[in-house]
Amino acid sequence: MTAHVAQPDRTDQLLDLLAQVPDPRDPRGIRYRLAGVLAVSVSAVLTGARSFAAIGEWAADLPAEHLAALGLTGAPEESTLRKLFARLDTDALDRVLGAWLWTRTARVGGRRVIAIDGKTVRGARSKDREAPHLVAALDHRSGLVLGQVAVPAKSNEIPAVRDLLTGFDPADLRGSVITLDAMHTLADTAQVILDAGADYLFTVKSNQPKLLARLKALPWKDVPARTATTTGHGRRATRTIKVTDAPAWTGFAGAAQVAQLRRTVTRNGKKSVEVVYLITSATHAQAPPAVLAAWVRQHWSIENRLHWVRDVTFAEDLSQVRTGNSPHVMASLRGTVIGLLRLAGWDNIAAGLRHHAHDPERAITHLLTC
């Protein structure tokens, strides 16, 4: 994704938006409209399809009226899907899908809060190809994937985050809060976020040793603490946060507050303690201690709400889809399906897939009416 890209037209219907994805094929040889192929693929993934073969088989079983509702006169075969998705413009696809999902994000305290994190698609690795690394943006409240970019390796994640941010519609990003892990605690990334009219929340760890040491040395014993405890699934977690004004020496433009967050987790009688430090451009009025702690907790949940779902429910790391842009396309389809199910009220994504698998018409109706 690059900066200053054209944004898709806004519409309430996902099917209409899919028609805006450019078709890489020669117009003279097109048998199936791209929007229809994408629509039937999303519908198939919504029923649990994990491969081109599964999508093709699912489409082949659809009656003509169901295919027609998706804009198709026939069912695309596995070979058609494989060749087409390998050449598809994934940046354009993600912009289109993200534009639709942005309109359905939920605000937290009047603001959108967005977590950005990366995941390697390990199953796409081959002898002569490195596994792609996808950097995704997830809305904290709704759990919707708002966009993603692919990089050749995790080491390239830092500039990818900036590309992802500059590729969003500025009107969407303005006023949001962006949460990132310690890898991205960099002054340049902070400036990109501020330039977009958003606020940042970074974690400071050992990759910033001087900053970490100075934060540790602050007189935290004199700072009031706020503590909250949660229990469940045999686990007790206590979070204690202390927040103070950001010193001038942080080196981050717009830095307003720094915080110390201590997490004490007890599971099966074993206790672990982790202390992390935070830096944010959000002021105390915008983000008092309880709000900061909630933002951090929700950021860590991207592992469970996105990466874990793609790995366990969709078996992404076992996928044999490896050709061209196909791994990225399939990841985009999975992210869209996760969003569709969450918008319909499904917290258990696996259960949602099973529900739609019982009757193909459910998946098609869901797509057409979402």
Coordinates of C-alpha atoms in Angstrom, one line a residue:
M1 CA 0.0 0.0 0.0
T2 CA 1.3 3.4 -0.9
A3 CA 0.5 6.9 0.3
H4 CA -2.1 9.1 -1.4
V5 CA -4.0 6.2 -3.1
A6 CA -7.5 6.8 -4.4
Q7 CA -10.1 5.7 -1.9
P8 CA -13.0 3.4 -2.9
D9 CA -16.4 5.0 -3.3
R10 CA -18.4 4.7 -0.1
T11 CA -21.4 2.3 -0.2
D12 CA -23.4 0.3 2.3
Q13 CA -23.3 -2.9 0.2
L14 CA -20.2 -5.1 0.1
L15 CA -21.1 -6.6 -3.2
D16 CA -21.1 -3.1 -4.8
L17 CA -17.7 -2.4 -3.4
L18 CA -16.2 -5.6 -4.7
A19 CA -17.0 -4.4 -8.2
Q20 CA -14.4 -1.6 -7.7
V21 CA -11.5 -4.0 -7.4
P22 CA -9.5 -3.9 -10.7
D23 CA -9.6 -7.1 -12.8
P24 CA -6.0 -8.2 -13.9
R25 CA -7.4 -10.3 -16.8
D26 CA -7.6 -9.5 -20.5
P27 CA -11.3 -8.3 -20.9
R28 CA -11.6 -10.5 -24.0
G29 CA -11.2 -13.7 -22.1
I30 CA -13.3 -13.0 -19.0
R31 CA -16.0 -15.6 -18.3
Y32 CA -16.7 -14.8 -14.7
R33 CA -17.0 -11.2 -13.4
L34 CA -14.4 -10.5 -10.7
A35 CA -16.9 -9.1 -8.2
G36 CA -18.9 -12.4 -8.5
V37 CA -15.8 -14.5 -8.1
L38 CA -14.8 -12.6 -5.0
A39 CA -18.4 -12.7 -3.6
V40 CA -18.7 -16.5 -4.1
S41 CA -15.2 -16.9 -2.5
V42 CA -16.2 -14.8 0.6
S43 CA -19.5 -16.8 0.8
A44 CA -17.5 -20.1 0.6
V45 CA -15.0 -19.1 3.3
L46 CA -18.0 -18.0 5.4
T47 CA -19.0 -21.7 5.4
G48 CA -15.5 -22.9 6.3
A49 CA -13.8 -23.3 2.9
R50 CA -10.0 -23.1 3.3
S51 CA -8.6 -23.7 -0.2
F52 CA -9.3 -23.0 -3.8
A53 CA -10.5 -26.6 -4.3
A54 CA -13.0 -26.2 -1.4
I55 CA -14.2 -22.8 -2.8
G56 CA -14.6 -24.3 -6.3
E57 CA -16.5 -27.4 -5.0
W58 CA -18.8 -25.2 -2.9
A59 CA -19.6 -22.9 -5.8
A60 CA -20.2 -25.9 -8.1
D61 CA -22.9 -27.2 -5.8
L62 CA -24.8 -23.9 -5.9
P63 CA -28.0 -23.7 -7.9
A64 CA -28.1 -21.2 -10.8
E65 CA -30.3 -18.7 -8.9
H66 CA -27.8 -18.5 -6.0
L67 CA -24.9 -17.9 -8.5
A68 CA -27.0 -15.3 -10.3
A69 CA -27.6 -13.4 -7.0
L70 CA -23.8 -13.1 -6.7
G71 CA -23.5 -11.9 -10.3
L72 CA -22.3 -15.2 -11.9
T73 CA -23.6 -17.2 -14.8
G74 CA -21.6 -20.3 -13.7
A75 CA -19.3 -21.6 -11.0
P76 CA -15.6 -20.7 -11.3
E77 CA -13.3 -23.7 -11.0
E78 CA -10.3 -24.2 -8.8
S79 CA -7.9 -23.4 -11.7
T80 CA -9.7 -20.1 -12.4
L81 CA -9.5 -19.1 -8.7
R82 CA -5.9 -20.0 -8.5
K83 CA -4.8 -18.1 -11.6
L84 CA -6.9 -15.1 -10.8
F85 CA -6.0 -14.6 -7.2
A86 CA -2.3 -15.1 -7.9
R87 CA -2.4 -11.9 -10.0
L88 CA -5.0 -9.9 -8.0
D89 CA -4.1 -6.4 -6.8
T90 CA -4.1 -7.1 -3.1
D91 CA -3.6 -3.4 -2.1
A92 CA -6.8 -2.5 -4.0
L93 CA -8.7 -5.4 -2.5
D94 CA -7.7 -4.5 1.0
R95 CA -8.6 -0.8 0.4
V96 CA -12.1 -1.8 -0.8
L97 CA -12.7 -4.3 2.0
G98 CA -11.3 -1.8 4.6
A99 CA -13.5 1.1 3.2
W100 CA -16.6 -1.0 3.9
L101 CA -15.5 -2.1 7.3
W102 CA -14.4 1.4 8.4
T103 CA -18.1 2.4 8.2
R104 CA -19.0 -0.2 10.7
T105 CA -16.3 0.4 13.4
A106 CA -17.4 1.2 16.9
R107 CA -16.1 4.2 18.9
V108 CA -14.7 3.8 22.4
G109 CA -15.4 6.9 24.5
G110 CA -16.1 8.8 21.3
R111 CA -13.0 7.7 19.5
R112 CA -11.9 4.8 17.3
V113 CA -9.1 2.8 18.8
I114 CA -7.1 0.7 16.4
A115 CA -4.4 -2.0 17.1
I116 CA -1.7 -2.7 14.5
D117 CA 0.3 -5.9 14.6
G118 CA 1.8 -8.4 12.2
K119 CA 1.5 -12.1 11.5
T120 CA 3.6 -14.4 9.3
V121 CA 1.6 -16.7 7.0
R122 CA 3.9 -19.7 7.6
G123 CA 2.1 -22.1 5.3
A124 CA 3.0 -20.0 2.3
R125 CA 6.7 -20.6 2.8
S126 CA 8.4 -22.8 0.1
K127 CA 11.9 -23.7 -1.0
D128 CA 12.2 -20.6 -3.1
R129 CA 9.8 -18.3 -1.4
E130 CA 9.8 -16.7 2.0
A131 CA 6.5 -16.7 3.9
P132 CA 4.7 -13.3 3.6
H133 CA 4.3 -11.2 6.7
L134 CA 0.9 -9.4 6.9
V135 CA 0.5 -6.3 9.0
A136 CA -3.1 -5.7 9.9
A137 CA -5.1 -3.0 11.6
L138 CA -7.9 -4.2 14.0
D139 CA -10.6 -2.0 15.5
H140 CA -10.5 -2.6 19.3
R141 CA -14.2 -2.5 20.0
S142 CA -15.7 -4.4 17.0
G143 CA -12.8 -6.7 16.1
L144 CA -13.0 -5.7 12.4
V145 CA -9.9 -5.9 10.2
L146 CA -9.7 -2.4 8.7
G147 CA -6.7 -3.0 6.4
Q148 CA -3.5 -4.9 5.9
V149 CA -0.2 -4.7 4.0
A150 CA 2.2 -7.5 3.1
V151 CA 5.9 -7.4 3.6
P152 CA 8.5 -10.1 2.7
A153 CA 9.6 -10.6 6.3
K154 CA 8.9 -9.4 9.8
S155 CA 12.0 -7.2 9.7
N156 CA 10.2 -5.0 7.2
E157 CA 7.2 -4.4 9.5
I158 CA 8.2 -0.9 10.7
P159 CA 7.9 0.9 7.3
A160 CA 4.8 -1.2 6.5
V161 CA 3.0 0.2 9.5
R162 CA 3.6 3.7 8.1
D163 CA 2.4 2.7 4.7
L164 CA -0.7 1.2 6.2
L165 CA -1.5 4.4 8.1
T166 CA -0.9 6.7 5.1
G167 CA -3.0 4.5 2.9
F168 CA -6.2 5.0 5.0
D169 CA -8.7 7.7 4.2
P170 CA -7.5 10.7 6.3
A171 CA -11.1 11.4 7.4
D172 CA -11.3 7.9 8.9
L173 CA -8.0 8.1 10.8
R174 CA -8.5 11.6 12.2
G175 CA -9.3 11.5 15.9
S176 CA -8.4 7.9 16.3
V177 CA -6.0 6.3 18.7
I178 CA -3.3 3.9 17.3
T179 CA -1.9 1.2 19.6
L180 CA 1.3 -0.5 18.7
D181 CA 3.8 -2.9 20.3
A182 CA 7.4 -2.0 21.3
M183 CA 8.8 -2.7 17.8
H184 CA 7.1 0.4 16.6
T185 CA 8.0 2.7 19.4
L186 CA 9.8 5.1 17.1
A187 CA 9.8 8.9 16.7
D188 CA 9.1 8.7 13.0
T189 CA 6.1 6.5 13.4
A190 CA 4.8 8.8 16.1
Q191 CA 5.1 11.7 13.7
V192 CA 3.1 9.9 11.0
I193 CA 0.3 9.2 13.5
L194 CA 0.2 12.8 14.7
D195 CA 0.3 14.1 11.1
A196 CA -2.8 12.0 10.4
G197 CA -4.6 13.8 13.3
A198 CA -4.6 10.7 15.5
D199 CA -2.9 9.8 18.8
Y200 CA -0.5 7.0 19.6
L201 CA 0.0 4.6 22.4
F202 CA 3.4 2.8 22.4
T203 CA 4.9 0.2 24.7
V204 CA 8.6 0.8 25.6
K205 CA 10.7 -2.3 26.0
S206 CA 14.4 -3.3 25.8
N207 CA 14.7 -2.3 22.1
Q208 CA 14.8 1.3 23.4
P209 CA 17.2 0.7 26.3
K210 CA 18.0 4.3 27.1
L211 CA 14.4 5.4 27.1
L212 CA 13.4 2.3 29.1
A213 CA 16.1 3.0 31.7
R214 CA 15.0 6.7 32.1
L215 CA 11.3 5.6 32.4
K216 CA 12.2 3.0 35.0
A217 CA 14.1 5.7 37.0
L218 CA 11.1 8.0 37.4
P219 CA 9.8 8.3 41.0
W220 CA 6.9 5.9 40.5
K221 CA 6.5 5.3 44.2
D222 CA 5.2 8.9 44.5
V223 CA 2.6 8.4 41.7
P224 CA -0.9 7.3 42.6
A225 CA -1.9 3.9 41.4
R226 CA -5.1 2.5 40.0
T227 CA -5.6 -1.3 40.3
A228 CA -8.2 -3.7 38.7
T229 CA -8.5 -7.5 39.0
T230 CA -10.2 -9.9 36.6
T231 CA -10.7 -13.6 37.0
G232 CA -11.8 -16.4 34.7
H233 CA -10.7 -19.8 33.2
G234 CA -8.6 -20.6 36.3
R235 CA -6.7 -17.3 35.9
R236 CA -6.5 -14.2 38.1
A237 CA -5.0 -11.1 36.6
T238 CA -4.3 -7.9 38.5
R239 CA -3.3 -4.8 36.6
T240 CA -1.8 -1.7 38.4
I241 CA -1.2 1.4 36.4
K242 CA 0.5 4.6 37.3
V243 CA 0.5 7.6 35.0
T244 CA 2.3 10.9 35.0
D245 CA 3.1 13.8 32.6
A246 CA 5.6 12.9 29.9
P247 CA 9.1 14.5 30.6
A248 CA 10.5 16.6 27.8
W249 CA 13.4 14.1 27.2
T250 CA 11.2 11.4 25.8
G251 CA 12.1 12.5 22.2
F252 CA 8.6 11.8 20.9
A253 CA 6.6 14.6 19.3
G254 CA 3.3 15.3 21.1
A255 CA 4.1 13.0 24.1
A256 CA 1.7 13.9 26.8
Q257 CA 1.8 11.0 29.3
V258 CA 4.0 8.1 30.4
A259 CA 2.8 5.2 32.4
Q260 CA 4.0 2.1 34.3
L261 CA 1.8 -0.9 34.0
R262 CA 2.3 -3.9 36.2
R263 CA 0.5 -7.2 35.4
T264 CA 0.4 -9.9 38.0
V265 CA -1.1 -13.2 36.7
T266 CA -1.8 -16.2 38.9
R267 CA -2.7 -19.5 37.2
N268 CA -2.7 -22.9 38.8
G269 CA -1.0 -21.5 41.9
K270 CA 1.9 -20.0 39.8
K271 CA 2.4 -16.3 39.8
S272 CA 4.1 -14.2 37.1
V273 CA 4.7 -10.5 37.1
E274 CA 5.4 -8.3 34.1
V275 CA 6.1 -4.5 34.1
V276 CA 5.8 -2.5 31.0
Y277 CA 6.1 1.2 30.3
L278 CA 3.9 3.3 28.0
I279 CA 4.1 6.6 26.2
T280 CA 1.1 8.3 24.6
S281 CA 0.2 11.6 22.9
A282 CA -3.3 11.4 24.5
T283 CA -3.7 13.8 27.4
H284 CA -5.0 13.0 30.8
A285 CA -8.4 14.5 29.9
Q286 CA -8.6 12.2 26.9
A287 CA -7.1 9.1 28.5
P288 CA -7.1 8.9 32.3
P289 CA -5.4 5.8 33.8
A290 CA -8.3 3.4 33.5
V291 CA -8.7 4.3 29.8
L292 CA -5.0 3.8 29.1
A293 CA -5.0 0.4 30.8
A294 CA -8.1 -0.6 28.7
W295 CA -6.4 0.4 25.5
V296 CA -3.3 -1.7 26.3
R297 CA -5.4 -4.7 27.3
Q298 CA -7.4 -4.5 24.1
H299 CA -4.2 -4.2 22.0
W300 CA -2.9 -7.4 23.4
S301 CA -6.2 -9.1 22.5
I302 CA -5.4 -8.8 18.7
E303 CA -3.5 -12.1 19.2
N304 CA -6.7 -13.8 20.3
R305 CA -9.2 -12.0 18.2
L306 CA -7.3 -12.1 14.9
H307 CA -4.1 -14.1 14.7
W308 CA -5.3 -17.0 16.9
V309 CA -8.6 -17.2 14.9
R310 CA -6.8 -17.3 11.6
D311 CA -4.4 -19.9 12.8
V312 CA -6.7 -22.2 14.7
T313 CA -10.2 -21.7 13.2
F314 CA -9.0 -21.3 9.6
A315 CA -5.8 -23.3 9.8
E316 CA -4.0 -20.5 8.0
D317 CA -0.5 -21.7 8.9
L318 CA -1.3 -25.1 7.4
S319 CA -2.7 -23.7 4.1
Q320 CA -1.0 -24.9 0.9
V321 CA -2.0 -21.7 -1.0
R322 CA 1.4 -20.3 -2.0
T323 CA 1.2 -18.9 -5.6
G324 CA 1.8 -15.2 -6.2
N325 CA -0.6 -13.0 -4.3
S326 CA -2.9 -15.9 -3.4
P327 CA -1.9 -16.2 0.3
H328 CA -2.6 -12.5 0.8
V329 CA -5.9 -12.7 -0.9
M330 CA -7.0 -15.7 1.2
A331 CA -6.0 -13.9 4.3
S332 CA -8.1 -10.9 3.2
L333 CA -11.1 -13.1 2.7
R334 CA -10.6 -14.7 6.1
G335 CA -10.4 -11.2 7.7
T336 CA -13.6 -10.2 5.9
V337 CA -15.4 -13.3 7.1
I338 CA -14.3 -12.6 10.7
G339 CA -15.8 -9.1 10.3
L340 CA -19.0 -10.4 8.8
L341 CA -19.5 -12.8 11.6
R342 CA -18.7 -10.3 14.3
L343 CA -21.1 -7.8 12.8
A344 CA -23.8 -10.5 13.0
G345 CA -23.1 -11.0 16.7
W346 CA -20.9 -14.1 16.5
D347 CA -18.2 -14.1 19.2
N348 CA -17.3 -17.7 18.5
I349 CA -16.1 -17.6 14.9
A350 CA -15.9 -21.4 14.6
A351 CA -19.5 -21.7 15.6
G352 CA -20.5 -19.0 13.1
L353 CA -18.8 -21.0 10.3
R354 CA -20.6 -24.1 11.3
H355 CA -23.9 -22.3 11.3
H356 CA -23.4 -21.1 7.8
A357 CA -22.1 -24.4 6.6
H358 CA -25.4 -26.1 7.3
D359 CA -27.2 -24.1 4.5
P360 CA -25.4 -22.4 1.6
E361 CA -28.3 -19.9 1.4
R362 CA -27.4 -18.5 4.8
A363 CA -23.9 -17.4 3.6
I364 CA -25.2 -15.8 0.4
T365 CA -28.1 -14.0 2.2
H366 CA -25.6 -12.8 4.8
L367 CA -23.3 -11.4 2.2
L368 CA -26.1 -9.7 0.2
T369 CA -27.7 -8.1 3.2
C370 CA -24.7 -7.1 5.3

